[in-house]
């Protein structure tokens, strides 16, 4: 195995771990019965702050997943042609 394969493999592992952490940090979309009962307790500012953080997490997840897919396909092509 060449050095590029090790480097690309390590980058893919690091990106996948970061993606797992970011996805676990995101809040669930379904609130269930407790969200229906206590939903009015949240303030306007608390909702907006949470949404901006959620929006940033969603954008980071989208970008990292696109980078992951491109690197995975690129690694496969490189190993196929040069491996």
Tab-separated table of C-alpha atoms in Angstrom:
chain	number	residue	atom	x	y	z
A	1	UNK	CA	0.000	0.000	0.000
A	2	UNK	CA	1.225	3.454	-0.837
A	3	UNK	CA	1.382	6.448	1.462
A	4	UNK	CA	-1.585	8.094	-0.316
A	5	UNK	CA	-3.821	5.188	0.594
A	6	UNK	CA	-2.895	5.501	4.262
A	7	UNK	CA	-3.393	9.277	4.238
A	8	UNK	CA	-6.756	9.126	2.463
A	9	UNK	CA	-7.904	6.294	4.720
A	10	UNK	CA	-6.956	8.271	7.830
A	11	UNK	CA	-8.762	11.364	6.517
A	12	UNK	CA	-11.881	9.302	5.816
A	13	UNK	CA	-11.809	7.877	9.341
A	14	UNK	CA	-11.388	11.323	10.908
A	15	UNK	CA	-14.230	12.802	8.821
A	16	UNK	CA	-16.519	9.902	9.699
A	17	UNK	CA	-15.844	10.313	13.434
A	18	UNK	CA	-16.495	14.062	13.221
A	19	UNK	CA	-19.724	13.409	11.320
A	20	UNK	CA	-20.893	10.937	13.976
A	21	UNK	CA	-20.229	13.472	16.737
A	22	UNK	CA	-22.024	16.284	14.888
A	23	UNK	CA	-25.055	14.115	14.113
A	24	UNK	CA	-25.281	13.090	17.762
A	25	UNK	CA	-25.162	16.772	18.778
A	26	UNK	CA	-28.237	17.573	16.687
A	27	UNK	CA	-31.618	17.602	18.359
A	28	UNK	CA	-34.338	15.204	17.392
A	29	UNK	CA	-37.128	16.552	15.185
A	30	UNK	CA	-39.849	14.606	16.992
A	31	UNK	CA	-40.744	16.009	20.382
A	32	UNK	CA	-43.454	13.533	21.317
A	33	UNK	CA	-46.011	14.112	24.060
A	34	UNK	CA	-43.659	16.003	26.372
A	35	UNK	CA	-42.963	18.540	23.624
A	36	UNK	CA	-46.673	19.112	23.126
A	37	UNK	CA	-47.241	19.705	26.845
A	38	UNK	CA	-44.153	21.789	27.630
A	39	UNK	CA	-43.785	23.391	24.207
A	40	UNK	CA	-45.156	26.733	25.341
A	41	UNK	CA	-42.500	27.065	28.041
A	42	UNK	CA	-39.756	27.940	25.573
A	43	UNK	CA	-39.082	31.603	24.997
A	44	UNK	CA	-38.750	33.267	21.634
A	45	UNK	CA	-35.026	33.859	22.052
A	46	UNK	CA	-34.367	30.305	23.150
A	47	UNK	CA	-36.072	28.960	20.045
A	48	UNK	CA	-34.140	31.222	17.675
A	49	UNK	CA	-30.790	30.507	19.294
A	50	UNK	CA	-31.392	26.786	19.046
A	51	UNK	CA	-32.411	27.035	15.443
A	52	UNK	CA	-29.292	28.924	14.427
A	53	UNK	CA	-27.081	26.359	16.130
A	54	UNK	CA	-29.129	23.581	14.532
A	55	UNK	CA	-28.838	25.261	11.134
A	56	UNK	CA	-25.059	25.450	11.481
A	57	UNK	CA	-24.864	21.796	12.514
A	58	UNK	CA	-26.981	20.774	9.523
A	59	UNK	CA	-24.752	22.771	7.149
A	60	UNK	CA	-21.569	21.280	8.625
A	61	UNK	CA	-23.057	17.792	8.361
A	62	UNK	CA	-23.985	18.387	4.717
A	63	UNK	CA	-20.535	19.706	3.800
A	64	UNK	CA	-18.714	16.909	5.627
A	65	UNK	CA	-20.881	14.250	4.017
A	66	UNK	CA	-20.188	15.695	0.557
A	67	UNK	CA	-16.450	15.744	1.281
A	68	UNK	CA	-16.660	12.180	2.599
A	69	UNK	CA	-18.410	10.936	-0.557
A	70	UNK	CA	-15.931	12.695	-2.873
A	71	UNK	CA	-12.947	11.342	-0.925
A	72	UNK	CA	-14.377	7.826	-0.818
A	73	UNK	CA	-15.007	7.791	-4.565
A	74	UNK	CA	-11.629	9.411	-5.248
A	75	UNK	CA	-9.847	6.843	-3.102
A	76	UNK	CA	-11.642	4.019	-4.877
A	77	UNK	CA	-10.692	5.401	-8.295
A	78	UNK	CA	-7.069	5.974	-7.261
A	79	UNK	CA	-6.711	2.465	-5.874
A	80	UNK	CA	-8.434	1.041	-8.964
A	81	UNK	CA	-6.143	2.772	-11.421
A	82	UNK	CA	-2.874	2.886	-9.538
A	83	UNK	CA	-3.246	0.073	-6.990
